[in-house]
Short mmCIF file of C-alpha atoms and ligand atoms in Angstrom, two decimals:
data_model
loop_
_atom_site.label_atom_id
_atom_site.label_comp_id
_atom_site.label_asym_id
_atom_site.label_seq_id
_atom_site.Cartn_x
_atom_site.Cartn_y
_atom_site.Cartn_z
CA MET A 1 -6.80 24.49 -2.05
CA ILE A 2 -6.68 20.91 -3.28
CA ASN A 3 -8.38 18.48 -0.96
CA THR A 4 -5.88 15.63 -1.01
CA GLN A 5 -7.89 13.48 1.38
CA GLN A 6 -10.78 13.70 -1.04
CA ASN A 7 -8.60 12.82 -4.03
CA LEU A 8 -7.20 9.75 -2.31
CA ARG A 9 -10.58 8.34 -1.38
CA PRO A 10 -11.21 4.97 -3.02
CA SER A 11 -14.14 4.13 -5.18
CA ILE A 12 -16.49 2.33 -2.81
CA GLU A 13 -16.15 -1.31 -3.76
CA ARG A 14 -14.77 -1.48 -7.25
CA LEU A 15 -11.43 -0.48 -8.70
CA GLY A 16 -12.90 0.14 -12.12
CA GLU A 17 -13.64 -2.09 -15.03
CA GLY A 18 -11.63 -4.77 -16.74
CA ILE A 19 -8.49 -6.56 -15.77
CA TYR A 20 -7.74 -4.63 -12.55
CA GLN A 21 -11.19 -5.38 -11.19
CA GLU A 22 -10.66 -9.02 -12.17
CA LEU A 23 -7.33 -9.17 -10.32
CA TYR A 24 -8.93 -7.53 -7.31
CA GLU A 25 -11.83 -10.01 -7.26
CA LEU A 26 -9.32 -12.89 -7.33
CA ALA A 27 -7.23 -11.21 -4.60
CA LYS A 28 -10.20 -10.45 -2.34
CA PRO A 29 -10.27 -13.81 -0.49
CA TYR A 30 -6.69 -13.05 0.62
CA LEU A 31 -7.36 -9.44 1.60
CA ASP A 32 -9.88 -9.96 4.41
CA THR A 33 -7.24 -9.53 7.10
CA ARG A 34 -5.35 -6.54 8.55
CA SER A 35 -7.84 -4.19 6.78
CA ASN A 36 -6.02 -5.09 3.56
CA ASP A 37 -9.15 -4.79 1.44
CA ILE A 38 -9.50 -1.06 2.17
CA HIS A 39 -5.70 -0.65 2.19
CA THR A 40 -5.48 -2.13 -1.29
CA ARG A 41 -8.26 0.02 -2.72
CA ILE A 42 -6.85 3.25 -1.29
CA ALA A 43 -3.27 2.36 -2.29
CA PHE A 44 -4.62 1.70 -5.81
CA THR A 45 -6.03 5.24 -5.85
CA CYS A 46 -2.69 6.57 -4.56
CA ALA A 47 -0.83 4.70 -7.32
CA LYS A 48 -3.12 6.13 -10.00
CA GLU A 49 -2.54 9.61 -8.59
CA LEU A 50 1.26 9.16 -8.68
CA LEU A 51 1.18 7.64 -12.17
CA LYS A 52 -0.22 10.94 -13.48
CA PHE A 53 3.20 12.48 -12.85
CA TYR A 54 5.15 9.65 -14.48
CA PRO A 55 3.93 8.84 -17.98
CA ASP A 56 7.04 6.71 -18.55
CA ALA A 57 6.13 4.29 -15.75
CA ASP A 58 4.41 1.05 -16.72
CA GLN A 59 0.87 1.29 -15.41
CA ALA A 60 0.24 -2.40 -16.09
CA VAL A 61 3.09 -3.28 -13.72
CA VAL A 62 2.41 -0.70 -10.99
CA LEU A 63 -1.36 -1.21 -10.75
CA ALA A 64 -1.25 -5.01 -10.79
CA ALA A 65 1.55 -4.97 -8.21
CA ILE A 66 -0.38 -2.68 -5.88
CA ILE A 67 -3.49 -4.88 -6.06
CA LEU A 68 -1.50 -8.02 -5.30
CA HIS A 69 1.35 -6.83 -3.06
CA ASP A 70 -0.19 -7.71 0.32
CA VAL A 71 -2.09 -10.94 -0.44
CA GLY A 72 0.58 -12.84 1.56
CA TRP A 73 -0.63 -11.40 4.88
CA LYS A 74 -3.40 -13.98 4.75
CA MET A 75 -0.73 -16.58 5.62
CA VAL A 76 0.39 -14.70 8.77
CA PRO A 77 -1.77 -15.41 11.85
CA GLU A 78 -3.71 -12.28 12.85
CA SER A 79 -2.53 -12.59 16.44
CA ARG A 80 1.07 -12.12 15.26
CA GLN A 81 0.63 -9.51 12.52
CA LEU A 82 1.20 -6.48 14.75
CA THR A 83 4.69 -7.70 15.57
CA ALA A 84 5.55 -7.72 11.86
CA PHE A 85 4.96 -4.09 10.81
CA GLY A 86 4.45 -0.56 12.08
CA PRO A 87 5.98 1.42 14.94
CA LYS A 88 6.22 -1.67 17.17
CA MET A 89 7.63 -4.05 14.57
CA LYS A 90 10.00 -6.53 16.16
CA ASP A 91 9.74 -9.55 13.89
CA PRO A 92 11.18 -8.78 10.43
CA ASP A 93 11.20 -12.51 9.59
CA LEU A 94 7.43 -12.60 9.89
CA ARG A 95 7.12 -9.52 7.68
CA ARG A 96 9.26 -11.41 5.19
CA VAL A 97 6.73 -14.27 5.21
CA HIS A 98 4.03 -12.01 3.76
CA GLU A 99 6.34 -11.03 0.89
CA VAL A 100 7.38 -14.58 0.01
CA GLU A 101 3.85 -15.98 0.34
CA GLY A 102 2.62 -12.94 -1.56
CA VAL A 103 4.80 -13.84 -4.55
CA ARG A 104 3.37 -17.37 -4.59
CA ILE A 105 -0.26 -16.27 -4.35
CA ALA A 106 0.12 -13.31 -6.73
CA SER A 107 1.66 -15.62 -9.30
CA GLU A 108 -1.33 -17.97 -9.06
CA ILE A 109 -3.76 -15.05 -9.36
CA MET A 110 -2.03 -13.70 -12.47
CA VAL A 111 -2.17 -17.13 -14.06
CA ALA A 112 -5.88 -17.39 -13.21
CA ALA A 113 -6.53 -13.94 -14.70
CA ASP A 114 -4.32 -14.71 -17.70
CA TYR A 115 -2.50 -11.47 -16.94
CA ASP A 116 -0.01 -10.16 -19.51
CA PHE A 117 2.82 -12.69 -19.32
CA SER A 118 5.52 -10.15 -20.18
CA LYS A 119 4.72 -8.12 -17.02
CA ARG A 120 4.53 -10.93 -14.48
CA GLU A 121 8.21 -11.33 -13.61
CA GLU A 122 8.67 -7.63 -12.83
CA ILE A 123 5.47 -7.55 -10.75
CA LEU A 124 6.64 -10.53 -8.68
CA LEU A 125 10.11 -9.02 -8.17
CA ILE A 126 8.51 -5.84 -6.86
CA ILE A 127 6.18 -7.73 -4.51
CA GLU A 128 9.07 -9.85 -3.27
CA GLY A 129 10.82 -6.85 -1.68
CA HIS A 130 8.07 -4.29 -1.34
CA ASP A 131 8.59 -3.85 2.43
CA SER A 132 11.97 -5.38 3.22
CA ARG A 133 14.00 -3.87 0.35
CA ASP A 134 14.99 -0.28 1.17
CA THR A 135 16.09 0.54 -2.35
CA ALA A 136 13.89 0.65 -5.45
CA LEU A 137 14.65 -1.48 -8.49
CA SER A 138 12.99 0.84 -11.00
CA LEU A 139 10.60 3.73 -11.44
CA ASN A 140 7.72 1.22 -11.27
CA ASP A 141 9.06 -0.07 -7.95
CA LYS A 142 9.38 3.48 -6.59
CA LEU A 143 5.75 4.24 -7.42
CA LEU A 144 4.57 0.98 -5.82
CA LYS A 145 6.51 1.66 -2.64
CA ASP A 146 5.32 5.27 -2.47
CA ALA A 147 1.66 4.41 -3.09
CA ASP A 148 1.82 1.68 -0.45
CA LYS A 149 3.08 4.18 2.15
CA LEU A 150 1.01 7.15 1.00
CA TRP A 151 -2.15 5.35 2.10
CA ARG A 152 -0.89 5.59 5.69
CA PHE A 153 -1.50 9.34 5.56
CA THR A 154 -5.17 9.05 4.61
CA GLN A 155 -7.83 9.57 7.25
CA THR A 156 -9.02 5.97 6.98
CA SER A 157 -5.59 4.56 7.70
CA VAL A 158 -4.78 6.97 10.51
CA GLU A 159 -8.07 6.23 12.24
CA ILE A 160 -7.54 2.47 11.98
CA TYR A 161 -3.88 2.34 12.86
CA HIS A 162 -3.48 4.74 15.75
CA GLN A 163 -5.94 2.54 17.59
CA ARG A 164 -4.42 -0.71 16.43
CA PHE A 165 -0.95 0.42 17.52
CA LEU A 166 -2.38 1.66 20.84
CA MET A 167 -1.08 5.16 20.16
CA GLY A 168 -2.81 8.50 20.70
CA LEU A 169 -4.01 10.21 17.54
CA GLN A 170 -1.54 13.08 17.83
CA GLU A 171 1.27 10.74 18.84
CA TYR A 172 0.64 8.59 15.76
CA MET A 173 0.44 11.59 13.41
CA ASP A 174 3.72 12.90 14.86
CA TRP A 175 5.29 9.47 14.26
CA LEU A 176 4.06 9.53 10.64
CA GLU A 177 5.37 13.05 10.10
CA GLY A 178 8.79 11.97 11.27
CA ARG A 179 8.91 9.22 8.65
CA ILE A 180 8.09 11.32 5.57
CA GLU A 181 11.64 12.42 4.84
CA ASN A 182 13.00 8.88 4.62
CA TRP A 183 10.02 6.96 3.29
CA PHE A 184 9.33 8.43 -0.12
CA PHE A 185 11.21 8.11 -3.38
CA THR A 186 9.25 10.67 -5.38
CA PRO A 187 8.77 14.35 -4.50
CA GLU A 188 5.08 14.02 -5.43
CA ALA A 189 4.42 11.34 -2.80
CA ASP A 190 6.35 13.38 -0.25
CA ARG A 191 4.20 16.43 -1.03
CA LEU A 192 0.91 14.49 -0.99
CA ALA A 193 1.83 12.92 2.36
CA ARG A 194 2.55 16.34 3.86
CA GLU A 195 -0.69 17.77 2.45
CA THR A 196 -2.88 14.93 3.70
CA LEU A 197 -1.29 15.07 7.14
CA ALA A 198 -1.77 18.86 7.34
CA GLU A 199 -5.45 18.40 6.42
CA LEU A 200 -5.81 15.74 9.09
CA GLN A 201 -4.18 17.93 11.71
CA MET A 202 -6.80 20.56 10.94
CA ASN A 203 -9.77 18.19 10.80
CA LEU A 204 -9.06 15.71 13.57
CA THR A 205 -7.46 17.73 16.34
FE1 FE2 B 301 3.27 -5.32 2.67
FE1 FE2 B 302 0.78 -2.64 1.72
#
């Protein structure tokens, strides 16, 4: 049996070599909030896993977008972040702030990294609606959205977030299970989410 939890584990500190590591280093000062450093590294692994199934997707768009998509959270006060996402979200305007600020900061980071100019506009469009837009603009957008959510099913995320949301472990896993059907665009992300959750149910309860 494939151990999905194992496959979705991030490399410890680095994303790899080259331009993605460079983007990540530039993003790091904006990721030290809301556990976004570990979220970004695991979501990066999830995106690479999903890209294996979609050779026609543009890796240079999806991977840069996943590294940069949440840098805007740094502009949202930590005391207010929990009202802006998750099961108890009641402030969609604040969630919107992290997208809009994210576009601004991601743009600056791509300039600093001299990232492929022809990819930047699409990356920023994806970041701009990565949480608030329910539809996907493209295959690249679908993979970004699915990788972003797939991380929630990893052990690291479940352990962090059931506590942060003040929910019991089983209660939180049940909540996650109920979201699978509507969250994912690709059948592969849907399957990986179900597999990781089944493994967690076995290991954690
Ligand atoms: Fe986000
Ligand atoms: Fe995210």
